[in-house]
Each structure stands twice: as C-alpha cells, then as structure tokens.
Tab-separated table of C-alpha atoms in Angstrom:
chain	number	residue	atom	x	y	z
A	105	GLU	CA	36.774	-9.798	62.169
A	106	ASP	CA	35.845	-9.893	58.592
A	107	GLN	CA	33.518	-7.124	57.326
A	108	VAL	CA	31.776	-6.905	53.986
A	109	THR	CA	29.543	-3.678	53.531
A	110	GLN	CA	27.735	-3.471	50.180
A	111	SER	CA	26.539	-0.013	48.970
A	112	PRO	CA	23.869	1.252	48.154
A	113	GLU	CA	21.197	-0.848	49.886
A	114	ALA	CA	18.604	-0.286	47.091
A	115	LEU	CA	18.853	1.011	43.556
A	116	ARG	CA	16.228	1.761	40.863
A	117	LEU	CA	17.648	2.157	37.372
A	118	GLN	CA	15.811	2.964	33.769
A	119	GLU	CA	16.241	0.246	31.290
A	120	GLY	CA	19.788	1.117	29.834
A	121	GLU	CA	20.860	2.849	32.290
A	122	SER	CA	24.472	1.333	33.368
A	123	SER	CA	25.731	1.658	36.800
A	124	SER	CA	27.808	-0.142	39.595
A	125	LEU	CA	27.390	-1.964	42.960
A	126	ASN	CA	30.158	-1.533	45.682
A	127	CYS	CA	31.348	-4.241	48.089
A	128	SER	CA	33.870	-2.996	50.436
A	129	TYR	CA	35.524	-5.634	52.569
A	130	THR	CA	37.777	-5.900	55.562
A	131	VAL	CA	39.673	-9.353	55.970
A	132	SER	CA	43.102	-10.586	57.052
A	133	GLY	CA	44.179	-12.202	53.917
A	134	LEU	CA	41.799	-12.514	50.907
A	135	ARG	CA	41.267	-16.036	49.405
A	136	GLY	CA	38.015	-15.366	47.462
A	137	LEU	CA	35.385	-12.725	46.722
A	138	PHE	CA	32.105	-14.120	45.618
A	139	TRP	CA	29.071	-12.551	44.035
A	140	TYR	CA	25.524	-13.894	43.906
A	141	ARG	CA	22.359	-12.967	42.580
A	142	GLN	CA	19.138	-13.745	44.415
A	143	ASP	CA	15.847	-13.502	43.122
A	144	PRO	CA	12.711	-13.009	45.110
A	145	GLY	CA	11.605	-16.188	46.883
A	146	LYS	CA	14.446	-18.246	45.906
A	147	GLY	CA	18.206	-19.127	47.286
A	148	PRO	CA	21.023	-17.207	45.865
A	149	GLU	CA	22.725	-18.168	42.788
A	150	PHE	CA	26.573	-18.057	42.433
A	151	LEU	CA	27.911	-15.696	39.886
A	152	PHE	CA	31.700	-15.094	39.917
A	153	THR	CA	34.532	-15.658	42.082
A	154	LEU	CA	37.662	-13.028	42.159
A	155	TYR	CA	40.727	-14.092	43.880
A	156	SER	CA	43.338	-11.299	43.557
A	157	ALA	CA	43.576	-7.412	43.212
A	158	GLY	CA	43.292	-6.459	39.526
A	159	GLU	CA	41.252	-9.564	38.513
A	160	GLU	CA	37.813	-9.001	36.172
A	161	LYS	CA	35.343	-11.354	35.083
A	162	GLU	CA	32.259	-10.843	32.934
A	163	LYS	CA	29.000	-12.533	32.388
A	164	GLU	CA	26.447	-11.001	29.799
A	165	ARG	CA	25.878	-7.406	30.993
A	166	LEU	CA	27.509	-7.997	34.441
A	167	LYS	CA	31.263	-7.259	35.028
A	168	ALA	CA	32.881	-7.944	38.437
A	169	THR	CA	36.169	-6.222	39.200
A	170	LEU	CA	38.581	-6.542	42.224
A	171	THR	CA	40.798	-3.990	43.987
A	172	LYS	CA	42.522	-4.821	47.743
A	173	LYS	CA	39.718	-2.789	49.373
A	174	GLU	CA	36.536	-3.238	47.319
A	175	SER	CA	34.860	-5.153	44.528
A	176	PHE	CA	32.489	-3.677	41.997
A	177	LEU	CA	29.403	-5.297	39.752
A	178	HIS	CA	29.096	-2.987	36.991
A	179	ILE	CA	26.222	-3.686	35.071
A	180	THR	CA	25.929	-2.435	31.495
A	181	ALA	CA	22.517	-1.483	29.689
A	182	PRO	CA	20.541	-3.287	32.111
A	183	LYS	CA	17.277	-4.959	31.536
A	184	PRO	CA	14.272	-5.411	33.732
A	185	GLU	CA	15.226	-9.041	34.060
A	186	ASP	CA	18.218	-7.807	35.958
A	187	SER	CA	16.472	-6.918	38.836
A	188	ALA	CA	17.341	-8.947	41.978
A	189	THR	CA	19.405	-8.726	45.276
A	190	TYR	CA	23.284	-8.941	44.577
A	191	LEU	CA	25.071	-10.593	47.366
A	192	CYS	CA	28.831	-10.075	48.061
A	193	ALA	CA	30.870	-12.485	50.291
A	194	VAL	CA	34.601	-12.924	51.141
A	195	GLN	CA	36.616	-15.757	52.266
A	196	ALA	CA	39.264	-15.295	54.337
A	197	SER	CA	42.963	-17.573	53.843
A	198	GLY	CA	43.527	-19.548	56.508
A	199	GLY	CA	40.821	-20.703	59.437
A	200	SER	CA	37.796	-22.567	58.758
A	201	TYR	CA	37.074	-21.040	54.970
A	202	ILE	CA	33.803	-19.890	55.991
A	203	PRO	CA	32.524	-17.109	53.916
A	204	THR	CA	31.252	-13.746	55.594
A	205	PHE	CA	28.304	-12.250	53.604
A	206	GLY	CA	27.331	-8.406	52.962
A	207	ARG	CA	23.506	-7.317	53.466
A	208	GLY	CA	23.105	-7.411	49.568
A	209	THR	CA	22.221	-4.553	47.156
A	210	SER	CA	18.262	-4.578	46.041
A	211	LEU	CA	18.650	-3.244	42.164
A	212	ILE	CA	15.194	-2.812	40.342
A	213	VAL	CA	15.124	-2.351	36.643
A	214	HIS	CA	12.421	-0.501	35.128
A	215	PRO	CA	11.053	-0.711	31.351
B	237	ASN	CA	21.633	-33.810	39.614
B	238	ALA	CA	19.011	-32.092	41.834
B	239	GLY	CA	21.501	-29.788	43.476
B	240	VAL	CA	20.707	-28.938	47.006
B	241	THR	CA	17.063	-29.519	48.194
B	242	GLN	CA	15.373	-28.609	51.066
B	243	THR	CA	12.232	-30.086	52.910
B	244	PRO	CA	9.609	-28.617	53.800
B	245	LYS	CA	9.171	-25.569	51.766
B	246	PHE	CA	6.680	-23.917	54.119
B	247	ARG	CA	5.911	-24.589	57.509
B	248	VAL	CA	3.654	-22.636	60.201
B	249	LEU	CA	4.357	-23.926	63.825
B	250	LYS	CA	3.168	-22.608	67.445
B	251	THR	CA	5.329	-21.344	70.098
B	252	GLY	CA	6.893	-24.096	72.042
B	253	GLN	CA	6.787	-26.889	69.086
B	254	SER	CA	9.582	-28.551	67.277
B	255	MET	CA	10.531	-29.318	64.163
B	256	THR	CA	13.434	-30.521	61.619
B	257	LEU	CA	14.441	-28.980	58.590
B	258	LEU	CA	16.056	-31.220	56.283
B	259	CYS	CA	19.034	-30.320	53.544
B	260	ALA	CA	20.468	-32.801	51.373
B	261	GLN	CA	23.301	-32.162	48.409
B	262	ASP	CA	24.024	-34.672	45.735
B	263	MET	CA	27.596	-32.976	44.897
B	264	ASN	CA	29.532	-34.819	47.160
B	265	HIS	CA	30.385	-31.662	48.943
B	266	GLU	CA	32.086	-31.383	52.148
B	267	TYR	CA	31.285	-28.283	53.905
B	268	MET	CA	27.039	-27.747	54.390
B	269	TYR	CA	25.780	-24.588	56.222
B	270	TRP	CA	22.449	-23.338	57.473
B	271	TYR	CA	21.307	-19.751	57.183
B	272	ARG	CA	18.606	-17.684	58.154
B	273	GLN	CA	17.504	-14.175	56.126
B	274	ASP	CA	15.288	-11.867	57.597
B	275	PRO	CA	14.436	-8.302	56.018
B	276	GLY	CA	17.373	-5.827	56.226
B	277	MET	CA	19.576	-8.388	58.045
B	278	GLY	CA	21.322	-10.228	54.808
B	279	LEU	CA	22.077	-14.127	55.354
B	280	ARG	CA	23.072	-14.848	58.828
B	281	LEU	CA	25.135	-18.129	59.734
B	282	ILE	CA	23.388	-20.600	62.031
B	283	HIS	CA	25.766	-23.525	61.871
B	284	TYR	CA	27.857	-25.114	59.533
B	285	SER	CA	29.693	-28.519	59.097
B	286	VAL	CA	33.133	-29.092	57.567
B	287	GLY	CA	32.595	-32.961	56.956
B	288	GLU	CA	30.345	-35.806	57.885
B	289	GLY	CA	30.121	-36.006	61.681
B	290	THR	CA	31.157	-32.560	62.434
B	291	THR	CA	29.351	-29.645	63.243
B	292	ALA	CA	30.295	-25.860	64.539
B	293	LYS	CA	28.443	-22.878	65.574
B	294	GLY	CA	27.734	-19.731	63.575
B	295	GLU	CA	26.654	-16.571	63.987
B	296	VAL	CA	23.125	-17.123	65.424
B	297	PRO	CA	23.543	-20.444	66.935
B	298	ASP	CA	21.175	-19.829	69.941
B	299	GLY	CA	17.833	-21.976	69.820
B	300	TYR	CA	18.785	-24.358	66.716
B	301	ASN	CA	20.960	-27.667	66.856
B	302	VAL	CA	22.214	-29.758	63.702
B	303	SER	CA	23.561	-32.928	63.099
B	304	ARG	CA	25.655	-34.473	59.928
B	305	LEU	CA	25.199	-38.196	59.996
B	306	LYS	CA	25.506	-38.505	56.689
B	307	LYS	CA	27.650	-36.484	54.013
B	308	GLN	CA	24.760	-35.674	51.914
B	309	ASN	CA	22.417	-34.753	54.608
B	310	PHE	CA	22.556	-31.575	57.189
B	311	LEU	CA	19.562	-31.380	59.841
B	312	LEU	CA	18.540	-28.256	61.364
B	313	GLY	CA	16.328	-28.664	64.482
B	314	LEU	CA	14.198	-26.239	66.418
B	315	GLU	CA	13.505	-27.716	69.812
B	316	SER	CA	11.032	-25.243	70.994
B	317	ALA	CA	10.029	-22.692	68.251
B	318	ALA	CA	9.929	-18.962	69.346
B	319	PRO	CA	8.214	-16.035	67.242
B	320	SER	CA	11.669	-14.698	66.617
B	321	GLN	CA	12.692	-17.691	64.763
B	322	THR	CA	10.040	-16.892	62.262
B	323	SER	CA	12.718	-16.276	58.984
B	324	VAL	CA	13.241	-18.113	55.780
B	325	TYR	CA	15.949	-20.728	56.167
B	326	PHE	CA	18.542	-21.513	53.263
B	327	CYS	CA	20.789	-24.475	53.313
B	328	ALA	CA	24.043	-24.540	51.001
B	329	SER	CA	26.919	-26.752	50.600
B	330	SER	CA	30.510	-26.040	49.006
B	331	TYR	CA	33.551	-28.173	48.272
B	332	GLY	CA	35.417	-27.263	51.095
B	333	GLN	CA	39.143	-26.220	51.398
B	334	THR	CA	39.829	-25.743	47.909
B	335	SER	CA	39.891	-23.022	45.603
B	336	TYR	CA	36.530	-23.485	44.262
B	337	ASN	CA	34.399	-22.683	47.263
B	338	GLU	CA	31.396	-21.193	45.809
B	339	GLN	CA	28.460	-22.331	47.729
B	340	PHE	CA	25.208	-23.837	46.119
B	341	PHE	CA	22.177	-22.615	47.836
B	342	GLY	CA	18.553	-24.788	48.268
B	343	PRO	CA	15.322	-22.714	47.718
B	344	GLY	CA	14.466	-22.188	51.077
B	345	THR	CA	12.155	-22.867	54.016
B	346	ARG	CA	9.610	-20.349	54.900
B	347	LEU	CA	8.957	-20.700	58.713
B	348	THR	CA	6.248	-18.722	60.659
B	349	VAL	CA	6.166	-19.118	64.504
B	350	LEU	CA	2.781	-18.097	66.063
C-alpha cells in the first residue's frame, strides 16, 4: 500500500527565515511526486511534479527536491503570502495511476 | 477556460435528506475525482472515474454514489445524509495515463449535515 507522510504538521516562521518541509513516501515504483499549495477556503493548486531521484524544480522562493525515499520543499526567505497548507502526493507506476496524498504541512509566515 | 467548477458552494442538509454535488471540467480530462477534506485528515478519496461511463471506489466510498454520464461532468450523490458527512468536498480532474497527471481542483463545496 502506498504511503505518504508529511512533516512537520505545522510550521511557524518569521519572514525571511528559510526552512524545509518533508514528504516521505513508500510506493512500489514511483511514477511521479506532486506538490500542491492550498490556501484557506480554496482548492489545492498544483506547484511541481518530480519524476526521478535527483530532480529539482524551482518557482520563486520554492524549490522541490526528490530522493528515492523523500522529497523536500525548501522555502527561501519566505514572505507572509507564502502562508498556506502544502500537500504532497505520489503516483505509483502501474495500476490505476490514482495519487495518494499526505495530510499536509500548515505553514504560517509572520511579518 | 473555467477549469474545474463545483455546484453548489455551500449547502446545509438535515439528517436523512439527499443531494447531488455537480462537478464540471472544460479541459477534456479523462480522470475525475471526488475528495472530502476534514481537519487533520487531509484529502480522502471518495470515488473516481477513469473515463466517461466508468466509476470506481476510493478510500471512503460508503454513503456516496457517483455517475459520469458525460466526460466533462462527475456527480456525487448522498442518498441519506448523516452528520458524519459534514465536510468540505473537492472535485478534481487530470489527463489520466500520461506523465502529465497533475490534478486540477475545484473551489470546493462546504456541506453541513444537521
């Protein structure tokens, strides 16, 4: 059974204080790992897809990295507008291609 | 493009009442999904569809039914609502069996069952 564990559950940062969110996964062959951002009262919004270990992707202050067991979402010099819940999902190769989601990390960035 | 839309945005039901949530997408996606999101539980998959006329059970299907009569629409039905079904419901869609399988989510439906 595919499993996704995100840590920490919640993270409070000061503006400009860089940190990382973790997504650990167990899957029988990774097809893709997805990161989403969810603002309060809204649906998740796609950020990145990573396909193989060693891959990195960046968008503004966010950088996602992938190893064979986990992914990190690095946030550099965050701003209050980066406050959101960040969700990770994995898609296994073979089968129905239905992603499995983690429970998310709630990030609050204080000015 | 409107993307993924959901109707209604809010609904209050009494225990035992029925209702249907409508999801529509205009991206010609093959796959569509219904999730519920509760505090501390993350997104839980209720049902999904891999194409027009198909449906399959997800992680928490009990008490719900779905239909995908048209490719662009995915309906979620509650035949006899229970307080445990109070939640926020999200619909999503994706291309399907390709590498570009990121999901596009709707804005959500907040359902309260009294």
